[in-house]
Coordinates of C-alpha atoms in Angstrom, one line a residue:
M267 CA -5.6 36.9 -41.7
K268 CA -8.0 39.5 -43.1
Q269 CA -11.0 40.7 -41.1
G270 CA -14.3 41.4 -42.7
L271 CA -18.1 41.7 -42.2
S272 CA -20.6 39.3 -43.6
L273 CA -24.4 38.7 -43.3
R274 CA -25.9 35.3 -42.6
V275 CA -29.5 34.3 -42.3
S276 CA -30.4 31.4 -39.9
Q277 CA -33.4 30.1 -38.0
H278 CA -33.4 29.0 -34.4
L279 CA -36.0 28.3 -31.8
A280 CA -36.0 30.7 -28.8
L281 CA -37.8 29.5 -25.7
T282 CA -39.6 32.5 -24.3
P283 CA -40.2 32.7 -20.5
Q284 CA -43.9 32.0 -21.2
L285 CA -43.1 28.9 -23.3
Q286 CA -40.7 27.6 -20.6
Q287 CA -43.4 28.0 -18.0
S288 CA -46.0 26.3 -20.2
I289 CA -43.7 23.3 -20.7
R290 CA -42.8 23.1 -17.0
L291 CA -46.5 23.2 -15.9
L292 CA -47.4 20.6 -18.4
Q293 CA -45.1 18.0 -16.9
L294 CA -46.1 18.6 -13.3
S295 CA -48.3 16.1 -11.5
T296 CA -51.5 17.2 -9.7
L297 CA -49.7 17.6 -6.3
E298 CA -46.8 19.5 -7.9
L299 CA -49.2 21.8 -9.7
S300 CA -51.0 22.5 -6.5
Q301 CA -47.7 23.4 -4.8
E302 CA -46.8 25.6 -7.8
V303 CA -50.1 27.5 -7.6
E304 CA -49.7 28.1 -3.9
Q305 CA -46.2 29.4 -4.4
M306 CA -47.3 31.7 -7.2
L307 CA -50.2 33.0 -5.1
D308 CA -47.7 33.9 -2.4
E309 CA -45.2 35.6 -4.8
N310 CA -47.5 37.5 -7.2
P311 CA -49.9 40.1 -5.6
F312 CA -52.0 40.3 -8.8
L313 CA -53.0 36.7 -8.6
E314 CA -55.9 35.4 -6.4
R315 CA -58.3 32.6 -6.1
T316 CA -61.7 33.2 -7.7
A317 CA -64.4 33.9 -5.1
D318 CA -67.4 31.5 -5.3
E319 CA -69.9 34.3 -5.7
A320 CA -67.9 36.2 -8.3
P321 CA -69.3 36.2 -11.8
R322 CA -67.1 35.0 -14.6
E323 CA -66.9 38.3 -16.4
E324 CA -65.5 40.2 -13.5
F325 CA -61.8 39.5 -13.6
G326 CA -60.4 43.0 -13.5
L327 CA -58.3 42.5 -16.6
E328 CA -60.1 45.2 -18.6
S329 CA -58.9 47.8 -16.1
A330 CA -55.3 46.7 -16.1
D331 CA -52.8 48.9 -17.9
A332 CA -50.1 46.5 -19.0
P333 CA -48.5 45.7 -22.4
V334 CA -50.4 42.9 -24.1
R335 CA -49.6 41.3 -27.4
E336 CA -52.2 41.0 -30.1
D337 CA -52.5 37.2 -29.7
D338 CA -53.0 37.7 -26.0
R339 CA -55.9 40.1 -26.7
Q340 CA -57.5 37.5 -29.0
G341 CA -57.2 34.8 -26.3
E342 CA -58.1 37.1 -23.4
A343 CA -61.2 35.1 -22.6
E344 CA -59.0 32.0 -22.3
A345 CA -56.3 33.8 -20.3
E346 CA -58.9 35.0 -17.8
F347 CA -59.4 31.4 -16.8
V348 CA -61.6 30.0 -14.1
A349 CA -60.7 26.4 -13.7
G350 CA -64.0 24.8 -13.1
P351 CA -66.2 22.2 -14.8
A352 CA -67.6 24.8 -17.1
A353 CA -64.2 25.5 -18.5
A354 CA -63.5 21.9 -19.6
P355 CA -64.5 21.3 -23.2
V356 CA -66.4 18.1 -23.7
D357 CA -67.7 16.1 -26.6
S358 CA -71.1 16.4 -28.1
A359 CA -72.7 13.9 -25.8
P360 CA -75.4 15.2 -23.6
A361 CA -74.6 16.0 -20.0
S362 CA -75.2 13.3 -17.5
T363 CA -77.6 13.6 -14.6
A364 CA -74.8 14.1 -12.1
D365 CA -73.5 17.0 -14.1
T366 CA -76.9 18.6 -14.3
E367 CA -77.5 18.3 -10.6
T368 CA -74.2 19.9 -9.6
A369 CA -74.4 22.9 -12.0
S370 CA -76.0 26.2 -11.2
P371 CA -78.4 27.9 -13.6
E372 CA -75.7 30.1 -14.9
G373 CA -73.6 27.1 -15.9
E374 CA -71.1 27.5 -13.0
P375 CA -70.5 24.6 -10.6
D376 CA -72.2 24.8 -7.3
W377 CA -69.1 25.3 -5.1
E378 CA -70.1 25.2 -1.4
G379 CA -68.4 26.5 1.6
D380 CA -66.9 29.9 2.4
G381 CA -63.3 28.8 2.1
T382 CA -62.6 29.0 5.8
V383 CA -61.1 26.1 7.9
D384 CA -62.0 25.6 11.5
L385 CA -58.9 24.8 13.5
A386 CA -59.3 22.2 16.2
P387 CA -57.9 23.2 19.7
D388 CA -54.6 21.8 20.8
D389 CA -55.1 18.2 21.8
S390 CA -51.9 18.0 23.9
E391 CA -53.8 18.6 27.1
W392 CA -55.9 15.5 26.4
G393 CA -52.8 13.3 26.0
G394 CA -53.5 12.8 22.3
D395 CA -56.8 11.0 22.9
A396 CA -59.1 13.9 22.4
P397 CA -62.1 12.9 20.2
A398 CA -62.3 14.3 16.7
R399 CA -65.0 16.9 16.3
N400 CA -66.9 17.8 13.2
S401 CA -67.8 21.4 12.9
G402 CA -70.4 20.9 10.2
T403 CA -72.7 18.3 8.5
G404 CA -72.4 19.4 4.9
D405 CA -70.7 17.4 2.3
S406 CA -68.3 20.2 1.6
E407 CA -66.9 19.9 5.2
R408 CA -66.4 16.1 5.1
P409 CA -62.7 15.1 5.1
D410 CA -61.3 13.9 1.8
A411 CA -59.2 10.7 1.4
T412 CA -56.0 12.6 1.9
E413 CA -57.1 13.9 5.3
L414 CA -58.4 10.5 6.4
A415 CA -55.0 8.9 5.4
S416 CA -53.0 11.6 7.2
S417 CA -55.2 11.2 10.4
Q418 CA -54.6 7.4 10.5
E419 CA -53.0 6.2 13.8
T420 CA -49.4 5.3 13.5
L421 CA -47.8 2.1 14.8
Q422 CA -45.7 4.1 17.3
S423 CA -48.8 5.9 18.8
F424 CA -50.7 2.6 18.9
L425 CA -47.9 1.0 20.9
H426 CA -47.4 4.0 23.2
R427 CA -51.1 3.8 24.0
Q428 CA -50.7 0.1 25.0
A429 CA -47.6 0.9 27.0
L430 CA -49.6 3.3 29.3
A431 CA -51.4 0.2 30.8
L432 CA -48.0 -1.3 31.9
R433 CA -46.7 -0.5 35.4
L434 CA -43.0 0.1 34.8
E435 CA -40.2 1.8 36.5
E436 CA -39.0 5.0 35.0
N437 CA -35.9 3.5 33.3
D438 CA -37.8 0.6 31.8
R439 CA -40.5 2.9 30.6
A440 CA -37.9 5.1 28.9
A441 CA -36.3 2.1 27.4
L442 CA -39.6 0.8 26.0
R443 CA -40.4 4.2 24.5
F444 CA -37.0 4.3 22.9
L445 CA -37.4 0.9 21.3
I446 CA -40.9 1.8 20.0
E447 CA -39.5 4.9 18.4
S448 CA -36.7 2.8 16.8
L449 CA -39.1 0.5 14.9
N450 CA -39.3 0.8 11.1
D451 CA -42.5 1.0 9.2
D452 CA -42.9 -2.8 9.1
G453 CA -42.6 -3.1 12.9
Y454 CA -39.1 -4.5 12.9
L455 CA -36.2 -3.4 15.2
E456 CA -33.4 -3.1 12.6
D457 CA -30.6 -2.2 15.1
S458 CA -29.3 -4.6 17.7
L459 CA -29.6 -3.8 21.4
P460 CA -25.9 -3.3 21.9
A461 CA -25.8 -0.9 18.9
L462 CA -28.7 1.1 20.4
A463 CA -27.0 1.1 23.8
S464 CA -23.6 2.2 22.5
G465 CA -25.2 5.1 20.7
L466 CA -26.5 6.4 24.1
A467 CA -23.8 5.3 26.5
G468 CA -20.7 6.2 24.4
D469 CA -17.5 5.0 26.1
D470 CA -19.1 4.5 29.5
N471 CA -19.0 0.7 29.9
E472 CA -21.1 0.6 33.1
Q473 CA -23.8 2.7 31.6
F474 CA -23.6 0.5 28.5
D475 CA -24.3 -2.7 30.4
E476 CA -27.2 -1.1 32.3
L477 CA -28.8 0.1 29.1
V478 CA -28.5 -3.3 27.5
H479 CA -30.2 -4.8 30.5
H480 CA -33.1 -2.3 30.3
F481 CA -33.4 -2.8 26.6
Q482 CA -33.7 -6.6 27.0
V483 CA -36.5 -6.1 29.5
A484 CA -38.2 -3.6 27.3
L485 CA -37.8 -5.8 24.2
G486 CA -39.7 -8.6 26.0
L487 CA -42.5 -6.2 26.9
L488 CA -42.6 -4.8 23.3
Q489 CA -42.9 -8.2 21.7
S490 CA -45.9 -8.9 24.0
L491 CA -47.9 -6.0 22.6
E492 CA -50.2 -5.9 19.6
P493 CA -49.8 -6.4 16.7
V494 CA -48.3 -9.8 17.4
G495 CA -44.8 -10.0 16.0
V496 CA -43.9 -6.4 16.5
G497 CA -40.4 -5.7 17.8
A498 CA -38.8 -8.7 16.0
R499 CA -35.3 -8.3 14.7
S500 CA -35.7 -10.7 11.7
L501 CA -38.4 -12.4 9.7
A502 CA -37.7 -15.7 11.5
E503 CA -38.2 -14.2 14.9
C504 CA -41.4 -12.4 13.8
L505 CA -42.9 -15.7 12.6
T506 CA -41.8 -17.5 15.7
I507 CA -43.4 -14.9 18.0
Q508 CA -46.7 -15.3 16.2
L509 CA -46.5 -19.1 16.3
R510 CA -45.9 -19.1 20.1
A511 CA -48.7 -16.6 20.6
Q512 CA -51.1 -19.2 19.0
Q513 CA -50.3 -21.9 21.5
G514 CA -53.2 -22.9 23.7
E515 CA -53.5 -25.4 26.5
D516 CA -56.5 -27.1 24.9
D517 CA -54.8 -27.7 21.6
A518 CA -54.7 -31.3 20.3
E519 CA -51.4 -33.0 20.3
E520 CA -51.3 -33.0 16.5
E521 CA -51.7 -29.2 16.4
K522 CA -48.9 -28.8 18.9
Q523 CA -46.6 -31.0 16.9
V524 CA -47.4 -29.0 13.7
R525 CA -46.7 -25.8 15.6
R526 CA -43.4 -27.2 16.9
T527 CA -42.4 -28.2 13.4
A528 CA -43.3 -24.7 12.2
I529 CA -41.1 -23.1 14.9
A530 CA -38.3 -25.4 14.0
S531 CA -38.7 -24.6 10.3
C532 CA -38.5 -20.8 11.0
K533 CA -35.0 -21.4 12.5
Q534 CA -33.8 -22.8 9.2
P535 CA -32.7 -20.6 6.3
M536 CA -35.6 -18.7 4.8
E537 CA -34.5 -19.9 1.3
L538 CA -35.7 -23.4 2.1
L539 CA -39.1 -22.1 3.1
A540 CA -39.3 -20.0 -0.1
K541 CA -38.4 -22.9 -2.3
R542 CA -40.6 -25.3 -0.2
D543 CA -37.9 -27.9 0.0
F544 CA -39.9 -30.3 2.1
K545 CA -37.4 -33.1 2.1
R546 CA -34.5 -31.0 3.4
L547 CA -36.7 -29.2 5.9
A548 CA -38.0 -32.6 7.2
T549 CA -34.4 -33.8 7.7
L550 CA -33.4 -30.6 9.5
T551 CA -36.4 -30.5 11.7
R552 CA -36.4 -34.3 12.3
S553 CA -40.0 -34.7 11.2
N554 CA -41.8 -36.2 8.2
E555 CA -42.9 -34.4 5.0
E556 CA -46.5 -34.3 5.9
E557 CA -45.8 -32.4 9.1
V558 CA -43.6 -30.0 7.2
R559 CA -46.3 -29.4 4.6
A560 CA -48.8 -28.7 7.4
A561 CA -46.3 -26.4 9.1
L562 CA -45.7 -24.4 6.0
Q563 CA -49.4 -24.0 5.5
L564 CA -49.6 -22.6 9.1
I565 CA -46.6 -20.2 8.4
A566 CA -48.3 -19.0 5.2
R567 CA -51.2 -17.6 7.2
L568 CA -48.9 -15.4 9.4
E569 CA -48.2 -11.7 8.9
P570 CA -44.6 -11.1 7.8
K571 CA -45.0 -7.3 8.3
P572 CA -46.8 -6.6 11.6
G573 CA -46.8 -2.8 10.9
R574 CA -48.4 -3.1 7.5
R575 CA -51.8 -1.9 8.5
F576 CA -50.3 1.2 10.2
A577 CA -48.3 2.2 7.2
N578 CA -48.9 5.7 5.8
V579 CA -51.3 5.2 2.9
E580 CA -51.3 8.8 1.8
R581 CA -48.6 8.1 -0.9
N582 CA -50.9 5.5 -2.5
I583 CA -53.8 7.9 -3.0
V584 CA -54.3 8.8 -6.7
I585 CA -56.5 11.7 -7.7
P586 CA -57.6 11.4 -11.3
D587 CA -57.1 14.3 -13.6
V588 CA -59.6 13.1 -16.2
I589 CA -62.9 11.3 -15.6
V590 CA -64.5 9.0 -18.2
T591 CA -68.2 8.2 -17.8
R592 CA -70.2 5.9 -19.9
I593 CA -73.4 7.2 -21.7
G594 CA -75.8 4.6 -23.0
Q595 CA -75.7 0.9 -23.2
G596 CA -74.8 -1.8 -25.7
T597 CA -73.7 -0.8 -29.2
N598 CA -74.9 2.8 -28.7
A599 CA -72.6 3.3 -25.7
R600 CA -70.5 6.4 -25.8
F601 CA -67.9 7.7 -23.4
R602 CA -67.7 11.3 -22.1
V603 CA -64.3 12.7 -21.1
T604 CA -64.3 15.5 -18.6
L605 CA -61.6 17.2 -16.5
N606 CA -61.8 16.5 -12.7
P607 CA -62.9 19.9 -11.2
E608 CA -61.3 19.0 -7.9
V609 CA -57.8 19.3 -9.2
M610 CA -58.3 22.5 -11.3
P611 CA -57.3 25.7 -9.6
R612 CA -59.8 28.6 -9.7
L613 CA -57.6 31.7 -10.4
R614 CA -58.1 35.2 -11.6
V615 CA -56.2 38.6 -11.7
H616 CA -56.9 40.8 -8.7
D617 CA -59.2 43.5 -10.1
I618 CA -58.5 46.0 -7.3
Y619 CA -54.7 45.9 -7.7
A620 CA -55.0 45.9 -11.5
G621 CA -57.2 49.0 -11.4
A622 CA -54.9 50.7 -9.0
L623 CA -51.9 50.1 -11.3
K624 CA -53.8 51.7 -14.2
A625 CA -54.9 54.7 -12.2
H626 CA -51.6 55.5 -10.5
K627 CA -48.6 55.2 -12.8
G628 CA -45.3 56.2 -11.4
E629 CA -42.0 54.9 -10.1
G630 CA -42.0 51.1 -10.1
S631 CA -45.0 50.8 -12.4
Q632 CA -43.0 48.9 -15.0
A633 CA -42.1 46.2 -12.5
L634 CA -45.7 45.9 -11.4
S635 CA -46.9 45.7 -15.0
Q636 CA -44.5 42.8 -15.5
R637 CA -45.9 41.0 -12.5
L638 CA -49.4 41.6 -13.9
Q639 CA -48.3 40.1 -17.2
E640 CA -46.8 37.1 -15.3
A641 CA -50.1 36.5 -13.6
R642 CA -51.9 36.5 -17.0
W643 CA -49.3 34.1 -18.5
F644 CA -49.7 31.8 -15.5
I645 CA -53.5 31.6 -15.8
K646 CA -53.3 31.1 -19.6
N647 CA -50.6 28.4 -19.2
I648 CA -52.7 26.5 -16.7
Q649 CA -55.7 26.6 -19.0
Q650 CA -53.5 25.4 -21.9
R651 CA -52.2 22.6 -19.7
F652 CA -55.7 21.3 -18.9
D653 CA -56.8 21.8 -22.5
T654 CA -53.9 19.7 -23.7
I655 CA -54.6 17.0 -21.2
L656 CA -58.2 16.8 -22.3
R657 CA -57.3 16.7 -26.0
V658 CA -54.9 13.8 -25.4
S659 CA -57.4 12.0 -23.2
N660 CA -60.1 12.3 -25.8
A661 CA -57.7 10.9 -28.5
I662 CA -56.8 8.0 -26.2
V663 CA -60.4 7.2 -25.4
E664 CA -61.3 7.3 -29.1
R665 CA -58.5 4.8 -30.0
Q666 CA -58.9 2.6 -27.0
K667 CA -62.7 2.4 -27.0
N668 CA -62.6 -1.4 -26.9
Y669 CA -60.8 -1.2 -23.5
F670 CA -63.7 0.9 -22.0
V671 CA -66.2 -1.7 -23.3
H672 CA -64.5 -5.0 -22.9
G673 CA -61.6 -4.4 -20.5
E674 CA -57.8 -4.7 -20.8
L675 CA -57.9 -7.8 -22.9
A676 CA -59.3 -5.6 -25.8
M677 CA -56.4 -3.1 -25.5
R678 CA -54.9 -2.3 -28.9
P679 CA -51.3 -1.3 -29.6
L680 CA -50.7 2.4 -29.3
V681 CA -47.5 4.5 -29.3
L682 CA -47.0 8.2 -28.5
R683 CA -46.3 9.0 -32.2
E684 CA -49.9 8.1 -33.2
I685 CA -51.4 10.6 -30.7
A686 CA -48.8 13.2 -31.6
D687 CA -49.6 13.0 -35.3
E688 CA -53.3 13.1 -34.7
L689 CA -53.2 16.2 -32.5
G690 CA -50.3 18.0 -34.3
L691 CA -48.1 17.9 -31.2
H692 CA -44.6 16.7 -30.6
E693 CA -44.0 13.3 -29.0
S694 CA -42.2 14.9 -26.1
T695 CA -45.4 16.9 -25.4
I696 CA -47.5 13.7 -25.3
S697 CA -44.9 12.1 -23.0
R698 CA -45.1 15.0 -20.6
V699 CA -48.9 14.9 -20.7
T700 CA -49.2 11.2 -20.0
T701 CA -46.6 11.1 -17.2
A702 CA -48.1 11.3 -13.6
K703 CA -51.5 12.1 -15.0
Y704 CA -54.4 9.7 -14.2
M705 CA -57.7 8.8 -15.7
S706 CA -60.7 7.4 -13.9
T707 CA -62.3 4.7 -16.0
P708 CA -65.0 2.1 -15.5
Y709 CA -62.2 -0.4 -14.7
G710 CA -60.4 1.7 -12.1
T711 CA -58.0 4.7 -12.1
V712 CA -55.0 4.2 -14.3
E713 CA -52.1 6.4 -15.5
L714 CA -52.4 7.7 -19.1
K715 CA -49.2 5.9 -20.0
Y716 CA -51.1 2.6 -19.3
F717 CA -52.9 2.9 -22.6
F718 CA -49.7 2.9 -24.6
G719 CA -48.1 -0.5 -25.4
S720 CA -45.8 -2.1 -27.9
A721 CA -47.1 -4.4 -30.6
L722 CA -46.6 -8.2 -30.8
G723 CA -47.1 -10.0 -34.0
T724 CA -50.0 -12.5 -34.6
E725 CA -50.4 -15.4 -37.0
T726 CA -53.0 -13.4 -39.0
G727 CA -50.5 -10.6 -39.6
G728 CA -52.0 -8.2 -37.2
N729 CA -50.7 -6.8 -33.9
A730 CA -51.6 -7.4 -30.3
S731 CA -50.9 -4.9 -27.5
S732 CA -48.4 -5.9 -24.9
T733 CA -50.9 -4.7 -22.3
A734 CA -53.5 -7.2 -23.5
V735 CA -50.8 -9.9 -23.6
R736 CA -50.0 -9.2 -19.9
A737 CA -53.7 -9.3 -19.1
L738 CA -53.9 -12.7 -20.9
I739 CA -50.9 -14.0 -18.9
K740 CA -52.5 -12.9 -15.7
Q741 CA -55.7 -14.7 -16.7
F742 CA -53.8 -17.9 -17.5
V743 CA -52.1 -17.9 -14.2
S744 CA -55.2 -17.1 -12.2
A745 CA -56.9 -20.2 -13.8
E746 CA -54.0 -22.6 -13.5
D747 CA -53.9 -25.7 -11.3
L748 CA -52.2 -24.7 -8.1
K749 CA -50.7 -28.2 -7.8
K750 CA -49.2 -27.9 -11.3
P751 CA -48.6 -24.2 -12.1
L752 CA -47.8 -23.1 -15.6
S753 CA -44.2 -22.6 -16.6
D754 CA -43.1 -19.7 -18.8
S755 CA -42.7 -22.1 -21.7
Q756 CA -46.2 -23.4 -21.3
V757 CA -47.6 -19.9 -21.1
S758 CA -45.8 -19.1 -24.3
E759 CA -47.3 -22.1 -26.0
M760 CA -50.8 -21.1 -24.8
L761 CA -50.3 -17.7 -26.3
K762 CA -49.3 -19.3 -29.6
E763 CA -52.5 -21.2 -29.5
Q764 CA -54.3 -17.8 -29.3
G765 CA -52.4 -16.7 -32.3
I766 CA -49.9 -14.4 -30.5
E767 CA -46.2 -14.9 -31.1
C768 CA -44.5 -14.4 -27.7
A769 CA -41.2 -15.9 -26.7
R770 CA -40.5 -17.5 -23.3
R771 CA -38.2 -14.7 -22.3
T772 CA -40.9 -12.2 -23.1
V773 CA -43.4 -14.1 -21.0
A774 CA -40.9 -14.1 -18.1
K775 CA -40.4 -10.3 -18.5
Y776 CA -44.2 -9.7 -18.5
R777 CA -44.7 -12.1 -15.6
E778 CA -42.1 -10.2 -13.5
A779 CA -43.7 -6.9 -14.4
L780 CA -47.0 -8.2 -13.1
R781 CA -45.2 -9.4 -9.9
I782 CA -46.1 -13.0 -10.4
A783 CA -43.8 -15.5 -8.8
P784 CA -42.1 -18.3 -10.8
A785 CA -43.9 -21.6 -11.2
N786 CA -41.9 -23.3 -8.4
L787 CA -43.0 -20.6 -5.9
R788 CA -46.6 -20.6 -7.1
K789 CA -47.0 -24.3 -6.4
A790 CA -49.6 -25.0 -3.7
L791 CA -48.7 -27.1 -0.7

C-alpha cells in the first residue's frame, strides 16, 4: 500500500464556546437563568450587577484591555447590556400610561430600594409563632408571590400547633409527632402502623408491641384534628371520617339514614362509586337506589385530599417572560409586546477591575483577560436571548392576533417552521425559545408553545387549529345536559356540523388532554 499526501477542501460547523453558551442560555427557563446568573456572578470577578444610580454609559468596558473581535466592537453597545425595560425593543405603538409613570426622565426604569435585605431575628425562641414584621411600607419591600408561597403554613406545622393543646404523656406525644411527620402531602398515612413500629423497634418484640399500642392511640388523636380526614390510610377511611364528623344529635332520621348509606358505600370498592353503579351499591348496602343517589351526592361534597390547601403552591407560580398589553379599542386595537423587566438581570462589567487589568499587566494577565472576555460574552448572550424571545413573541402575536381579540376559539393553525422562516432562524431555535417561556395575555398567562397547534381540515377546504378545536370541545361539554352528557361520537358529529372534520378517536384524545372525564363519569346524580 503506497502512502501519499493529498489536499481536500470541506466545510463543517464549529460550535465556539460563545455559541454554545448562547444556545444553552436560550433554552433555560426564567428560574434556571436566574440560577445561572448567580453562579456566574460568584465565579467571574469582572461581572457585577448594575447599581441603580449608575448611568448607562459607565460600564468600564472602554478601560478594559482585552482582545476584542471586530464584530464585538460593532456590537459593544449591545454587549454592555443593562437588562431593563429600556433595553427591550417594542413596536411603533405609543407607550402606555403605566410605562410612562414607571420611567425616569432619562428613560431608565425607576428601580427602588438599595438592594439590601433585612433579616428577621431567629424565631426559634418564640416557638415558631413569632409574628411577621414588615420593615418598610414601600411597594419595593412588599413580598412577591414566591415569598408568600414559601411562607405558607405547612400541614405538619398546622397539626403540631393543634397538638400543643392536647395533654398527653411523653410517649403518646412522641408517637403523635412521629405520625404527623409521616403524612404525605395529601394528608394520608401511607405506611401501616406495624411497618412504622418495625422501623423503630427492629427485632425487639416487646418494644414493637409497645410502639404499635402508642401509634394506635396517636392515630385516633390525629384523626380527630383539623382538617377532617387527616391521618387516613385510604380514600375510603378518609371519606368515612368526614361522614362521621358530620353526625349531629339533632339530625333528622332521613339524614341519618343517608349518612349511614354513605358510610356503607365507602366500604365498598371505589370502582363502584366512580362508575355510579346505583343498583349494585343498593344491593351491597341493603338500601334502595334513591338512598344511594343521595348518599353519593353527600360523598361528592367531601374533600378526598385533606392536605390539599396546605400543599406547596410555589411550583405552580409562573412568572411571564413577555407581557402583551392592548392599546385602543375595537377595530383599531393593537397589541404591544414588551419583555418583563422583573426577570431580566441587570449586569455590567466591573469598571474598577477592568481598569486595574489595563493598568497593571503582568503574570496572569492573560487568564484575567479571558475572564473579562467571558463576562462580555455572557452579557451579550443574555441580551441576545431576550432579543430572540421578543422577536419570536412579536411574530406569534402578529399571526395569532385573533386570539388576543376573540379568545382561544379564534386560534389559527401555526407550526414552528412558519415562525422560523419568517425570522430567518432554525426550527430548533424556535423550539428552544418557546419551551418554558411564558406570555402574559389578556386571557391569562400561557406558555409560548400554546400558540402552536396542528391543523384539522374543514369542509370549506381551510384549516382549523387543534387548540381552537379543544376549546370548542370544552365549550360543548360545559353546555351539555348533565343528565345526558355528550359522548365522543356526539361531539364528533357536532364538530362536523361546524364544518370541522374530527374523528371520534381524535375527540377522545383532545378530551383526555383537557382532563375531561368520559360521558359515563360526567353524568349527574
